[in-house]
Short mmCIF file of C-alpha atoms in Angstrom, two decimals:
data_model
loop_
_atom_site.label_atom_id
_atom_site.label_comp_id
_atom_site.label_asym_id
_atom_site.label_seq_id
_atom_site.Cartn_x
_atom_site.Cartn_y
_atom_site.Cartn_z
CA MET A 1212 20.36 43.80 -62.84
CA LYS A 1213 22.76 41.32 -63.82
CA ASN A 1214 23.54 40.00 -60.43
CA MET A 1215 19.93 40.39 -59.52
CA ARG A 1216 18.87 37.71 -62.26
CA SER A 1217 21.77 35.39 -61.42
CA VAL A 1218 20.52 35.45 -57.77
CA PHE A 1219 16.64 34.96 -58.76
CA VAL A 1220 18.22 32.03 -61.24
CA ALA A 1221 20.04 30.58 -58.56
CA ALA A 1222 17.07 30.59 -55.96
CA MET A 1223 14.63 29.39 -58.37
CA LEU A 1224 16.82 26.27 -59.16
CA LEU A 1225 16.97 25.92 -55.34
CA ALA A 1226 13.16 26.01 -55.31
CA LEU A 1227 13.14 23.30 -57.82
CA LEU A 1228 15.68 21.14 -56.03
CA SER A 1229 13.58 21.73 -52.93
CA SER A 1230 10.58 20.05 -54.57
CA CYS A 1231 12.49 16.76 -54.86
CA SER A 1232 10.98 13.65 -53.55
CA SER A 1233 13.57 13.08 -50.74
CA LEU A 1234 12.48 16.30 -49.14
CA GLY A 1235 9.38 16.72 -47.13
CA VAL A 1236 7.75 14.77 -44.51
CA LYS A 1237 4.67 12.48 -44.07
CA PRO A 1238 1.69 13.98 -42.61
CA TRP A 1239 2.18 11.98 -39.32
CA ASP A 1240 5.80 13.39 -39.01
CA ARG A 1241 4.56 17.26 -38.52
CA ASP A 1242 4.64 17.21 -34.68
CA ILE A 1243 7.78 19.37 -34.57
CA LEU A 1244 6.93 21.76 -37.68
CA ALA A 1245 3.41 22.17 -35.78
CA ARG A 1246 4.82 23.93 -32.85
CA LYS A 1247 4.27 27.66 -32.31
CA SER A 1248 7.80 28.34 -32.30
CA MET A 1249 8.22 26.62 -36.29
CA GLN A 1250 5.70 28.88 -37.80
CA LEU A 1251 7.19 31.61 -40.42
CA ASN A 1252 5.63 34.54 -38.36
CA THR A 1253 5.38 33.62 -34.43
CA GLU A 1254 4.75 37.16 -33.28
CA PRO A 1255 3.46 39.34 -36.21
CA ASN A 1256 3.04 42.56 -34.10
CA LEU A 1257 6.94 42.43 -33.19
CA THR A 1258 7.70 41.49 -37.33
CA ALA A 1259 5.30 44.53 -38.31
CA PHE A 1260 7.43 46.73 -35.75
CA HIS A 1261 10.58 45.88 -37.18
CA GLU A 1262 9.54 46.22 -40.60
CA HIS A 1263 8.13 49.82 -40.12
CA ILE A 1264 11.41 50.74 -38.17
CA TYR A 1265 14.08 49.49 -41.36
CA PHE A 1266 11.54 50.80 -44.10
CA SER A 1267 11.86 54.16 -42.17
CA LYS A 1268 15.34 54.28 -41.76
CA GLU A 1269 16.93 52.32 -44.30
CA GLY A 1270 16.90 52.55 -48.22
CA SER A 1271 15.54 48.89 -48.91
CA SER A 1272 12.14 47.36 -48.44
CA GLY A 1273 10.43 44.18 -49.20
CA GLY A 1274 11.49 40.65 -49.13
CA ARG A 1275 9.32 38.98 -46.46
CA THR A 1276 6.22 40.61 -48.17
CA TYR A 1277 5.73 43.40 -50.42
CA ASP A 1278 7.76 46.64 -50.82
CA GLY A 1279 5.21 49.21 -50.33
CA GLY A 1280 5.14 50.86 -46.95
CA GLY A 1281 1.95 53.19 -46.37
CA CYS A 1282 3.92 55.88 -44.36
CA GLY A 1283 5.41 59.14 -45.29
CA CYS A 1284 8.30 58.18 -43.22
CA ASN A 1285 10.67 57.32 -45.99
CA MET B 930 -26.73 4.36 -26.77
CA GLN B 931 -26.78 7.94 -26.65
CA LEU B 932 -23.72 8.06 -24.66
CA LYS B 933 -22.04 5.33 -26.87
CA ASN B 934 -22.59 7.31 -29.49
CA LYS B 935 -21.18 10.79 -27.98
CA LYS B 936 -17.88 8.97 -27.04
CA ILE B 937 -17.57 7.82 -30.94
CA ARG B 938 -18.32 10.83 -32.05
CA ARG B 939 -15.68 12.48 -29.80
CA SER B 940 -12.87 10.03 -30.81
CA LEU B 941 -13.83 10.32 -34.24
CA GLY B 942 -14.00 14.24 -33.99
CA LEU B 943 -10.66 14.21 -32.47
CA ILE B 944 -8.88 11.80 -34.89
CA THR B 945 -10.37 13.76 -37.63
CA ALA B 946 -9.10 16.97 -36.57
CA ASN B 947 -5.72 15.70 -35.95
CA LEU B 948 -5.16 14.25 -39.24
CA PHE B 949 -6.73 17.54 -40.76
CA LEU B 950 -4.36 19.61 -38.66
CA ALA B 951 -1.47 17.48 -39.38
CA THR B 952 -2.17 17.54 -43.14
CA HIS B 953 -3.50 21.23 -43.52
CA GLY B 954 -2.77 23.08 -40.22
CA TYR B 955 0.70 24.18 -41.71
CA ALA B 956 -0.38 25.27 -44.83
CA ASP B 957 -2.27 27.74 -43.08
CA THR B 958 0.60 29.40 -42.24
CA LEU B 959 1.45 30.09 -45.75
CA ASP B 960 -1.75 32.03 -46.71
CA GLY B 961 -2.00 34.69 -44.15
CA ALA B 962 -2.79 32.99 -41.07
CA ALA B 963 0.73 32.85 -40.20
CA ASP B 964 0.24 34.64 -36.61
CA ALA B 965 -2.71 31.82 -35.66
CA PRO B 966 -1.34 28.91 -33.68
CA THR B 967 -1.95 25.46 -35.72
CA THR B 968 -1.84 21.62 -34.50
CA SER B 969 -1.83 19.91 -31.36
CA ALA B 970 0.97 17.12 -31.88
CA ALA B 971 3.93 18.70 -30.37
CA ASN B 972 4.83 18.67 -26.61
CA THR B 973 7.86 20.75 -26.17
CA SER B 974 7.91 22.88 -22.87
CA GLY B 975 6.29 26.08 -23.44
CA ASP B 976 5.81 25.37 -26.88
CA GLN B 977 2.63 23.61 -27.29
CA ALA B 978 0.65 24.26 -30.42
CA PHE B 979 -2.82 23.90 -30.64
CA ASN B 980 -5.83 23.87 -32.94
CA ALA B 981 -6.68 27.27 -34.11
CA LEU B 982 -9.84 26.10 -36.23
CA GLY B 983 -12.90 27.90 -34.58
CA THR B 984 -10.71 30.15 -32.59
CA ALA B 985 -10.34 33.99 -32.26
CA SER B 986 -7.33 35.68 -30.98
CA ILE B 987 -6.63 39.33 -29.76
CA ASP B 988 -3.00 40.40 -30.19
CA SER B 989 -2.03 43.70 -28.75
CA ALA B 990 1.38 45.65 -28.38
CA VAL B 991 2.97 48.70 -27.89
CA LEU B 992 6.36 49.77 -29.12
CA PHE B 993 8.62 52.47 -27.35
CA TYR B 994 11.20 53.82 -29.66
CA LYS B 995 13.87 56.59 -28.95
CA GLU B 996 16.60 57.53 -31.00
CA ALA B 997 20.06 59.21 -29.30
CA SER B 998 20.72 62.86 -29.34
CA GLY B 999 17.10 64.20 -29.23
CA ARG B 1000 16.13 62.52 -32.60
CA VAL B 1001 12.90 60.88 -33.25
CA ARG B 1002 10.83 59.25 -30.37
CA ALA B 1003 7.69 57.13 -31.15
CA ILE B 1004 4.96 55.19 -29.17
CA GLU B 1005 3.27 52.85 -31.70
CA PRO B 1006 0.25 50.87 -30.14
CA VAL B 1007 -1.20 47.98 -32.43
CA SER B 1008 -4.03 45.61 -32.12
CA GLN B 1009 -4.73 42.74 -34.26
CA VAL B 1010 -8.27 40.58 -34.12
CA SER B 1011 -8.10 37.23 -35.92
CA VAL B 1012 -10.84 34.88 -36.37
CA THR B 1013 -10.37 31.36 -37.86
CA GLY B 1014 -13.49 29.55 -38.88
CA ASP B 1015 -14.19 25.81 -38.59
CA ASN B 1016 -13.56 25.69 -42.18
CA GLY B 1017 -10.02 27.34 -41.96
CA ASN B 1018 -11.16 30.75 -43.50
CA VAL B 1019 -9.14 33.37 -41.49
CA PHE B 1020 -10.22 36.98 -41.10
CA THR B 1021 -8.02 39.65 -39.70
CA ALA B 1022 -8.44 43.27 -38.51
CA LYS B 1023 -5.49 45.48 -37.32
CA PHE B 1024 -5.56 49.01 -36.05
CA THR B 1025 -2.14 50.89 -35.45
CA TYR B 1026 -1.43 54.40 -34.01
CA ASP B 1027 1.78 56.20 -34.34
CA SER B 1028 2.72 59.20 -32.42
CA LEU B 1029 6.03 60.63 -33.41
CA THR B 1030 8.17 63.88 -31.82
CA GLY B 1031 11.74 64.81 -32.28
CA ALA B 1032 14.04 66.06 -34.83
CA SER B 1033 15.22 64.76 -38.26
CA PRO B 1034 18.24 65.56 -40.22
CA ASN B 1035 17.33 68.07 -42.97
CA GLY B 1036 20.05 66.73 -45.62
CA ALA B 1037 22.53 69.96 -45.35
CA ALA B 1038 25.98 69.54 -44.56
CA PRO B 1039 27.43 70.61 -41.17
CA TRP B 1040 29.58 74.19 -41.17
CA THR B 1041 32.04 75.67 -38.85
CA SER B 1042 29.67 78.38 -38.33
CA VAL B 1043 26.03 78.98 -37.69
CA GLN B 1044 23.50 77.91 -40.41
CA THR B 1045 20.14 79.12 -40.64
CA PHE B 1046 17.52 77.52 -42.54
CA THR B 1047 14.42 79.36 -44.08
CA THR B 1048 10.87 77.73 -44.60
CA PRO B 1049 7.30 79.25 -45.02
CA ALA B 1050 5.41 80.19 -41.91
CA LYS B 1051 2.33 78.32 -41.74
CA ALA B 1052 -0.03 80.83 -40.21
CA VAL B 1053 0.30 84.39 -39.25
CA SER B 1054 2.51 85.08 -36.16
CA THR B 1055 3.83 87.68 -34.12
CA PRO B 1056 7.40 88.26 -35.18
CA GLY B 1057 9.68 86.71 -32.38
CA SER B 1058 7.51 84.15 -31.20
CA THR B 1059 7.64 80.43 -31.92
CA MET B 1060 5.57 78.10 -33.13
CA THR B 1061 5.11 74.41 -33.52
CA VAL B 1062 3.41 73.06 -36.23
CA THR B 1063 2.70 69.25 -37.30
CA GLY B 1064 4.48 67.62 -39.95
CA ALA B 1065 8.48 67.35 -40.43
CA SER B 1066 8.91 70.62 -39.15
CA GLY B 1067 8.37 73.06 -36.36
CA GLY B 1068 10.09 74.68 -33.32
CA ARG B 1069 11.16 77.73 -35.30
CA THR B 1070 11.13 81.39 -34.98
CA ILE B 1071 8.92 83.71 -36.96
CA VAL B 1072 10.89 86.65 -38.79
CA THR B 1073 9.90 89.20 -41.09
CA LEU B 1074 12.38 89.54 -44.10
CA PRO B 1075 14.17 92.90 -44.11
CA GLY B 1076 12.54 95.66 -46.25
CA THR B 1077 9.52 93.50 -46.80
CA THR B 1078 6.34 92.60 -44.84
CA THR B 1079 6.77 88.90 -45.64
CA GLN B 1080 7.05 86.66 -42.68
CA VAL B 1081 8.99 83.41 -42.75
CA ALA B 1082 10.15 80.50 -40.17
CA GLN B 1083 13.49 80.21 -39.58
CA TYR B 1084 15.81 77.45 -37.36
CA GLN B 1085 19.27 77.38 -36.70
CA THR B 1086 22.28 74.93 -36.37
CA GLN B 1087 25.03 75.42 -34.21
CA PRO B 1088 28.67 75.25 -35.69
CA ASN B 1089 30.02 71.81 -36.53
CA GLN B 1090 26.83 70.06 -35.93
CA LEU B 1091 24.67 68.12 -38.15
CA PRO B 1092 21.53 70.21 -39.44
CA VAL B 1093 18.38 68.91 -38.11
CA ASP B 1094 14.82 70.11 -38.53
CA SER B 1095 13.26 69.76 -35.05
CA GLY B 1096 9.89 70.20 -33.46
CA PHE B 1097 8.79 67.09 -35.83
CA ILE B 1098 5.40 65.91 -34.50
CA ASP B 1099 2.93 63.72 -36.25
CA LYS B 1100 0.34 61.35 -35.45
CA ARG B 1101 -0.51 58.23 -38.03
CA TYR B 1102 -3.69 55.81 -37.83
CA ALA B 1103 -3.40 52.94 -39.98
CA PHE B 1104 -6.14 50.09 -40.36
CA ASP B 1105 -5.46 46.86 -42.01
CA LEU B 1106 -8.05 44.14 -42.93
CA GLY B 1107 -7.47 40.74 -44.36
CA TYR B 1108 -9.41 37.54 -45.35
CA SER B 1109 -8.18 34.21 -46.65
CA ALA B 1110 -10.49 31.58 -47.94
CA LYS B 1111 -9.87 28.00 -48.65
CA LEU B 1112 -10.81 27.34 -52.32
CA SER B 1113 -10.10 23.58 -51.97
CA ASP B 1114 -8.03 21.42 -49.78
CA GLU B 1115 -4.78 22.37 -51.85
CA THR B 1116 -5.71 25.99 -52.85
CA THR B 1117 -6.15 29.27 -50.93
CA THR B 1118 -7.02 32.51 -51.79
CA SER B 1119 -6.70 35.91 -49.85
CA PHE B 1120 -7.71 39.37 -50.02
CA GLY B 1121 -6.42 42.72 -48.09
CA PHE B 1122 -6.89 46.35 -47.84
CA ALA B 1123 -4.89 48.85 -45.81
CA ALA B 1124 -5.16 52.85 -45.23
CA SER B 1125 -2.85 54.96 -43.45
CA THR B 1126 -3.44 58.46 -42.67
CA GLU B 1127 -0.99 61.08 -40.99
CA HIS B 1128 -0.97 64.83 -41.14
CA ASP B 1129 1.02 65.02 -44.14
CA TYR B 1130 0.78 61.87 -45.98
CA ARG B 1131 -1.86 59.41 -46.83
CA SER B 1132 -1.89 55.81 -48.30
CA TRP B 1133 -4.16 53.11 -49.29
CA SER B 1134 -3.50 49.89 -50.64
CA ALA B 1135 -5.17 46.32 -51.76
CA ASN B 1136 -3.64 42.94 -52.24
CA THR B 1137 -4.76 39.48 -53.21
CA ALA B 1138 -3.06 36.17 -53.48
CA ILE B 1139 -3.34 32.57 -54.14
CA SER B 1140 -1.53 29.82 -52.68
CA ARG B 1141 -1.44 25.96 -53.63
CA ASN B 1142 0.02 23.22 -51.67
CA PHE B 1143 1.60 20.37 -53.31
CA ASP B 1144 3.44 17.06 -52.31
CA GLN B 1145 1.31 16.14 -49.53
CA ASN B 1146 1.62 19.89 -48.38
CA ASN B 1147 5.35 19.87 -48.31
CA THR B 1148 5.53 22.60 -50.98
CA THR B 1149 3.39 25.74 -51.13
CA VAL B 1150 3.44 28.01 -54.09
CA GLU B 1151 2.16 31.48 -53.55
CA LEU B 1152 1.42 34.44 -56.04
CA GLY B 1153 0.59 37.71 -54.85
CA LEU B 1154 -0.43 41.13 -56.04
CA ASN B 1155 -0.43 44.62 -54.03
CA VAL B 1156 -1.57 47.87 -55.59
CA GLU B 1157 -0.78 51.13 -53.48
CA TYR B 1158 -1.83 54.76 -53.92
CA ASP B 1159 0.06 57.47 -51.73
CA GLN B 1160 -0.79 61.22 -51.35
CA SER B 1161 1.95 63.35 -50.22
CA LEU B 1162 0.77 66.50 -48.55
CA PRO B 1163 3.36 68.68 -47.44
CA ILE B 1164 2.63 71.16 -44.90
CA PHE B 1165 4.03 73.90 -46.88
CA GLY B 1166 3.01 72.75 -50.32
CA THR B 1167 5.47 70.84 -52.60
CA PRO B 1168 8.84 72.68 -53.44
CA THR B 1169 9.84 72.78 -56.79
CA PRO B 1170 13.05 70.21 -56.77
CA LEU B 1171 16.83 71.76 -56.95
CA THR B 1172 15.40 75.51 -56.17
CA GLN B 1173 16.73 77.36 -53.67
CA MET B 1174 15.33 77.10 -50.18
CA ASN B 1175 12.76 79.74 -49.10
CA GLY B 1176 9.76 81.19 -47.18
CA SER B 1177 7.07 80.94 -50.27
CA THR B 1178 4.33 78.41 -49.79
CA LYS B 1179 4.93 75.89 -52.32
CA GLY B 1180 3.23 74.02 -55.20
CA PRO B 1181 -0.03 71.60 -54.83
CA ASN B 1182 -0.08 67.80 -53.23
CA ARG B 1183 1.53 64.66 -55.24
CA TYR B 1184 1.04 61.21 -55.41
CA LYS B 1185 2.56 58.11 -56.26
CA THR B 1186 1.42 54.37 -56.92
CA VAL B 1187 3.31 51.32 -56.24
CA THR B 1188 2.47 47.86 -57.80
CA SER B 1189 4.11 44.94 -56.36
CA VAL B 1190 4.14 41.16 -57.10
CA ASN B 1191 5.43 38.54 -54.82
CA LEU B 1192 6.37 34.86 -55.66
CA GLY B 1193 6.97 32.71 -52.64
CA VAL B 1194 7.81 29.05 -52.24
CA THR B 1195 7.54 27.47 -48.78
CA GLN B 1196 9.14 23.81 -48.43
CA VAL B 1197 9.17 21.25 -45.93
CA MET B 1198 12.93 20.07 -46.02
CA THR B 1199 12.78 17.76 -43.27
CA ARG B 1200 10.85 16.91 -39.76
CA ARG B 1201 13.04 19.79 -38.34
CA TRP B 1202 13.31 22.38 -41.11
CA LEU B 1203 11.00 24.60 -43.01
CA PHE B 1204 12.37 26.61 -45.88
CA GLN B 1205 11.03 29.71 -47.50
CA MET B 1206 12.01 31.73 -50.40
CA ASN B 1207 10.22 34.74 -52.28
CA TYR B 1208 11.02 36.70 -54.92
CA ASN B 1209 9.40 40.55 -55.10
CA ILE B 1210 9.36 43.43 -57.45
CA GLY B 1211 7.73 46.44 -56.96
CA TRP B 1212 7.03 49.31 -59.49
CA ASN B 1213 7.22 52.96 -57.83
CA ASN B 1214 5.81 55.67 -60.03
CA GLY B 1215 5.11 58.95 -59.09
CA TYR B 1216 6.57 61.82 -56.40
CA GLN B 1217 9.16 60.11 -54.40
CA THR B 1218 11.15 63.24 -53.16
CA ASP B 1219 11.18 64.30 -49.42
CA PRO B 1220 9.67 67.79 -49.62
CA TYR B 1221 11.60 68.59 -46.29
CA LYS B 1222 15.10 67.76 -47.14
CA ILE B 1223 17.51 69.76 -48.81
CA VAL B 1224 21.19 69.53 -50.13
CA SER B 1225 23.86 72.06 -49.68
CA VAL B 1226 25.55 73.79 -52.51
CA VAL B 1227 29.25 74.54 -51.13
CA ASN B 1228 31.99 76.73 -52.29
CA PRO B 1229 34.42 74.41 -54.15
CA THR B 1230 37.45 75.97 -52.48
CA THR B 1231 36.58 76.64 -48.74
CA GLY B 1232 33.47 74.25 -48.35
CA ALA B 1233 31.30 77.06 -47.06
CA PRO B 1234 27.71 76.67 -47.53
CA GLN B 1235 26.59 79.06 -50.79
CA GLN B 1236 22.78 77.98 -50.87
CA TYR B 1237 20.42 75.00 -49.97
CA LEU B 1238 18.51 73.52 -52.67
CA TYR B 1239 15.34 71.18 -52.17
CA GLU B 1240 16.45 67.86 -53.23
CA ALA B 1241 15.14 65.71 -56.32
CA ARG B 1242 14.67 62.03 -56.93
CA PRO B 1243 13.49 60.15 -59.66
CA ASP B 1244 9.71 59.70 -60.21
CA HIS B 1245 10.37 56.22 -61.29
CA ARG B 1246 11.91 53.29 -58.99
CA VAL B 1247 11.93 49.57 -59.54
CA ARG B 1248 12.81 47.40 -56.43
CA GLN B 1249 13.59 43.72 -56.50
CA SER B 1250 14.55 41.39 -53.73
CA VAL B 1251 15.24 37.74 -52.96
CA TYR B 1252 14.33 36.75 -49.44
CA ILE B 1253 15.05 33.46 -47.84
CA ALA B 1254 14.00 32.16 -44.37
CA ASN B 1255 14.77 29.06 -42.67
CA LYS B 1256 13.13 27.64 -39.44
CA VAL B 1257 15.35 24.93 -37.75
CA ALA B 1258 14.30 22.81 -34.72
CA LEU B 1259 17.24 22.05 -32.77
CA GLY B 1260 16.04 19.89 -29.59
CA PRO B 1261 13.88 22.02 -27.97
CA THR B 1262 15.26 25.41 -29.37
CA VAL B 1263 14.32 26.71 -32.80
CA ALA B 1264 16.48 28.73 -34.89
CA ASP B 1265 15.16 31.58 -37.30
CA ILE B 1266 17.59 32.27 -40.02
CA SER B 1267 16.91 34.68 -42.89
CA PHE B 1268 18.76 36.70 -45.53
CA ARG B 1269 17.67 39.12 -48.29
CA TYR B 1270 19.41 40.55 -51.10
CA TYR B 1271 17.90 43.96 -52.76
CA HIS B 1272 18.50 46.11 -55.58
CA ASP B 1273 16.69 49.06 -57.02
CA SER B 1274 17.17 51.13 -60.03
CA TRP B 1275 18.10 53.96 -58.06
CA GLY B 1276 21.27 52.01 -57.71
CA ILE B 1277 20.76 50.82 -53.99
CA LYS B 1278 21.85 47.37 -53.29
CA SER B 1279 21.76 45.76 -49.83
CA ILE B 1280 22.02 42.53 -47.84
CA THR B 1281 20.29 41.93 -44.79
CA SER B 1282 20.60 39.07 -42.27
CA ASP B 1283 18.67 38.25 -39.46
CA MET B 1284 19.44 35.45 -36.89
CA SER B 1285 17.29 34.39 -33.86
CA GLU B 1286 17.30 31.38 -31.42
CA ARG B 1287 14.18 30.57 -29.35
CA VAL B 1288 15.17 28.81 -26.20
CA PRO B 1289 12.64 27.45 -23.82
CA LEU B 1290 13.57 28.03 -20.04
CA SER B 1291 10.78 26.05 -18.47
CA GLN B 1292 6.98 25.21 -19.28
CA SER B 1293 5.95 28.79 -19.70
CA TRP B 1294 9.12 31.01 -20.26
CA TYR B 1295 11.10 31.30 -23.40
CA ILE B 1296 13.82 33.68 -24.12
CA GLN B 1297 14.94 34.64 -27.76
CA PRO B 1298 18.36 36.29 -28.23
CA GLU B 1299 18.49 38.03 -32.06
CA LEU B 1300 20.87 39.45 -34.44
CA HIS B 1301 20.34 41.74 -37.48
CA TYR B 1302 22.70 42.94 -39.80
CA TYR B 1303 22.26 45.27 -43.06
CA GLN B 1304 24.30 46.95 -45.38
CA GLN B 1305 23.46 49.30 -48.05
CA SER B 1306 25.35 50.83 -51.20
CA ALA B 1307 24.29 54.72 -51.96
CA ALA B 1308 21.93 55.76 -54.59
CA ASP B 1309 23.28 56.91 -57.57
CA PHE B 1310 22.19 60.53 -57.05
CA PHE B 1311 23.17 60.58 -53.26
CA HIS B 1312 25.59 63.67 -52.48
CA TYR B 1313 26.74 64.84 -49.19
CA TYR B 1314 26.80 68.39 -50.98
CA LEU B 1315 26.97 69.71 -54.43
CA LEU B 1316 29.86 72.13 -55.39
CA GLY B 1317 29.02 75.68 -56.34
CA GLY B 1318 29.89 76.22 -59.90
CA ASP B 1319 29.24 72.66 -61.21
CA PRO B 1320 26.18 72.09 -63.48
CA LEU B 1321 23.23 70.97 -61.36
CA PRO B 1322 22.56 67.20 -61.54
CA GLN B 1323 19.26 66.19 -62.47
CA TYR B 1324 18.70 64.23 -59.33
CA ALA B 1325 20.38 65.00 -55.91
CA SER B 1326 19.64 63.82 -52.42
CA ALA B 1327 21.76 64.07 -49.07
CA ASP B 1328 19.34 62.02 -47.04
CA GLY B 1329 21.34 59.48 -45.29
CA ARG B 1330 18.82 56.81 -46.11
CA LEU B 1331 19.94 56.76 -49.46
CA GLY B 1332 23.83 56.72 -48.60
CA LYS B 1333 26.21 54.02 -48.14
CA PHE B 1334 25.92 52.57 -44.59
CA ARG B 1335 25.78 49.33 -42.61
CA ALA B 1336 23.50 48.70 -39.43
CA ARG B 1337 23.12 46.31 -36.77
CA THR B 1338 20.35 45.28 -34.21
CA TRP B 1339 20.84 43.25 -31.37
CA GLY B 1340 18.05 42.25 -28.97
CA LEU B 1341 16.31 39.83 -26.69
CA ARG B 1342 12.75 38.54 -26.88
CA VAL B 1343 11.12 37.29 -23.64
CA GLY B 1344 7.57 35.12 -23.92
CA TYR B 1345 5.92 34.11 -21.03
CA GLU B 1346 2.55 31.42 -21.17
CA LEU B 1347 0.37 32.73 -18.60
CA SER B 1348 -2.15 30.23 -19.39
CA ARG B 1349 -3.14 27.76 -22.47
CA HIS B 1350 -5.01 31.01 -24.08
CA THR B 1351 -2.80 33.75 -22.70
CA ASP B 1352 0.64 34.90 -23.81
CA ILE B 1353 2.93 37.85 -22.99
CA TYR B 1354 6.02 38.86 -24.67
CA MET B 1355 8.52 41.50 -24.41
CA MET B 1356 11.39 42.55 -26.83
CA ALA B 1357 14.32 44.93 -26.06
CA GLU B 1358 16.48 46.01 -28.79
CA ASP B 1359 19.50 48.43 -29.79
CA TYR B 1360 19.54 49.39 -33.30
CA LYS B 1361 22.74 51.38 -34.64
CA GLN B 1362 23.67 52.61 -38.05
CA MET B 1363 27.38 53.03 -38.93
CA ALA B 1364 29.35 54.74 -41.75
CA ASP B 1365 32.34 56.10 -43.02
CA SER B 1366 31.20 59.66 -42.59
CA GLN B 1367 33.98 61.60 -44.13
CA PRO B 1368 33.29 62.20 -47.73
CA GLN B 1369 36.39 61.91 -49.93
CA ASN B 1370 38.03 65.02 -51.45
CA ALA B 1371 35.64 67.38 -49.19
CA PRO B 1372 36.76 71.16 -49.84
CA GLY B 1373 38.39 73.32 -47.14
CA ALA B 1374 37.19 72.94 -43.85
CA LEU B 1375 34.35 70.40 -44.61
CA GLN B 1376 37.25 67.95 -44.47
CA ASN B 1377 36.69 68.01 -40.60
CA GLU B 1378 33.00 67.80 -40.48
CA ASN B 1379 31.29 64.84 -39.59
CA PHE B 1380 28.77 64.15 -42.29
CA PHE B 1381 27.19 60.88 -40.63
CA SER B 1382 23.38 61.41 -40.02
CA GLY B 1383 22.55 57.72 -39.22
CA VAL B 1384 20.79 56.90 -36.11
CA HIS B 1385 21.35 54.77 -32.82
CA ALA B 1386 17.83 53.66 -31.39
CA LYS B 1387 16.51 51.67 -28.34
CA SER B 1388 13.39 50.26 -28.52
CA PHE B 1389 11.00 48.16 -26.00
CA VAL B 1390 7.82 46.20 -26.95
CA LEU B 1391 5.34 44.94 -24.34
CA GLY B 1392 2.61 42.65 -26.02
CA PHE B 1393 -0.30 40.38 -24.94
CA LYS B 1394 -2.08 37.82 -26.93
CA TYR B 1395 -5.43 36.15 -25.78
CA THR B 1396 -6.74 33.08 -27.75
CA PHE B 1397 -10.19 31.79 -27.12
CA GLN B 1398 -12.49 29.11 -28.85
CA LEU B 1399 -15.68 30.12 -30.88
CA SER B 1400 -17.22 27.00 -31.10
CA ASP B 1401 -18.63 24.52 -28.82
CA TYR B 1402 -16.07 21.60 -28.55
CA SER B 1403 -17.72 19.79 -25.69
CA GLU B 1404 -19.96 18.36 -28.22
CA TRP B 1405 -16.83 16.42 -29.29
#
């Protein structure tokens, strides 16, 4: 739990840092970010297959999305 | 005049659309429309993005999955329809079918001689016949217990083999619905519903989230909630934990609830770097034991099995994870690097890392090699076996998924853009779990047995995505 808390605090600090004004781009500089390949989930079906396999075969779940699974495989 | 007006209208429309997309298109990916292609400025070979507003897409794929040593095989077709309105609201519907067959480890320790496992007989059958039942058991022989008229089902494991419950057949149907709506230029809300049913398990869940963009849409913060209700309907009933495995029909169905909260931040770091971080926490309450799994009680001197007990897991589990993802464009290629730290109240800690690099080969083709690494510690109540004569613990499971192991996947994705509206994608992967399979200080001949129950699986996916416009852009 203690470890988890420190990771969370570190992560939140990083998030705060990330909102510094030096980060980010102007609206007209989004050409690269707009590419299909730059989206966070380019192929949702492949992501879902991965999550289903790992959820069924490993002790962890969640992270990218919620930790539930909806199947009796774990 | 008419013509001139039309020209002006077309130009204004294009400019407005591009400006709108440049500022808002990216945010769409953060609130549930991540699958929808977004804006139109890029012109990298094979990787052009386009306007998702006023479009619909059908994304269908099928997964072929096979584990080594005759374990689980699965075929999973899935189809998703996504509609994005002119206002940026997104509706999605997804259907998944899952067909599973094969064998699954039952949790018992291997031993030097044949082991026989007894389960209830589902239906009255002729002695000596075999039956296959749905759910996580089957392929067994029906016998009448000596001196009684009671019929039970039995299956055997050969010497020095990992005991598996074979003849496992199941079908699962799942349906997901989602809707996200823009409340303002900065704020988006979403709602979803999911249902899944298989022979011995049913699940329903509902979720909602709200996200808000800040700093010229460079920062997006999202807060989400998911509630889930799961029903466990074991084919022979629910066994009493830590009682001896036997042929009697068991207790009533059980259920559990899961409440999960997700807090996410997505940040545009630079023109080439997108960063995301999530924290999620989930509270699982209710029946979480695997009704088909057992744990061996062995002789503390020789290691020989004395009895098999149904496993027992706590009814309460809190899961937490921190997930970090990065998308980094390096020239025409894009690297995807993510990391997860996970911890739960059962004592499992894990780290997960994923890396891939998408490399365009031509105007239409790309390849994407990928690597996945996973490592977990064991749950507090994980035991390969229990020692006869020792007091019974409150909880015990020999399920390898709760043990200590590591795993890796390597794979390759290939994508082909058949036309501006049609994409084909493929993925081939090799997933392998690894562990030190000799428990320390195992008694007697158990020291020579291999307890490892991890999987080595190969999978292949073929997918097809078609996107088309709903509105008439010729007006522009």
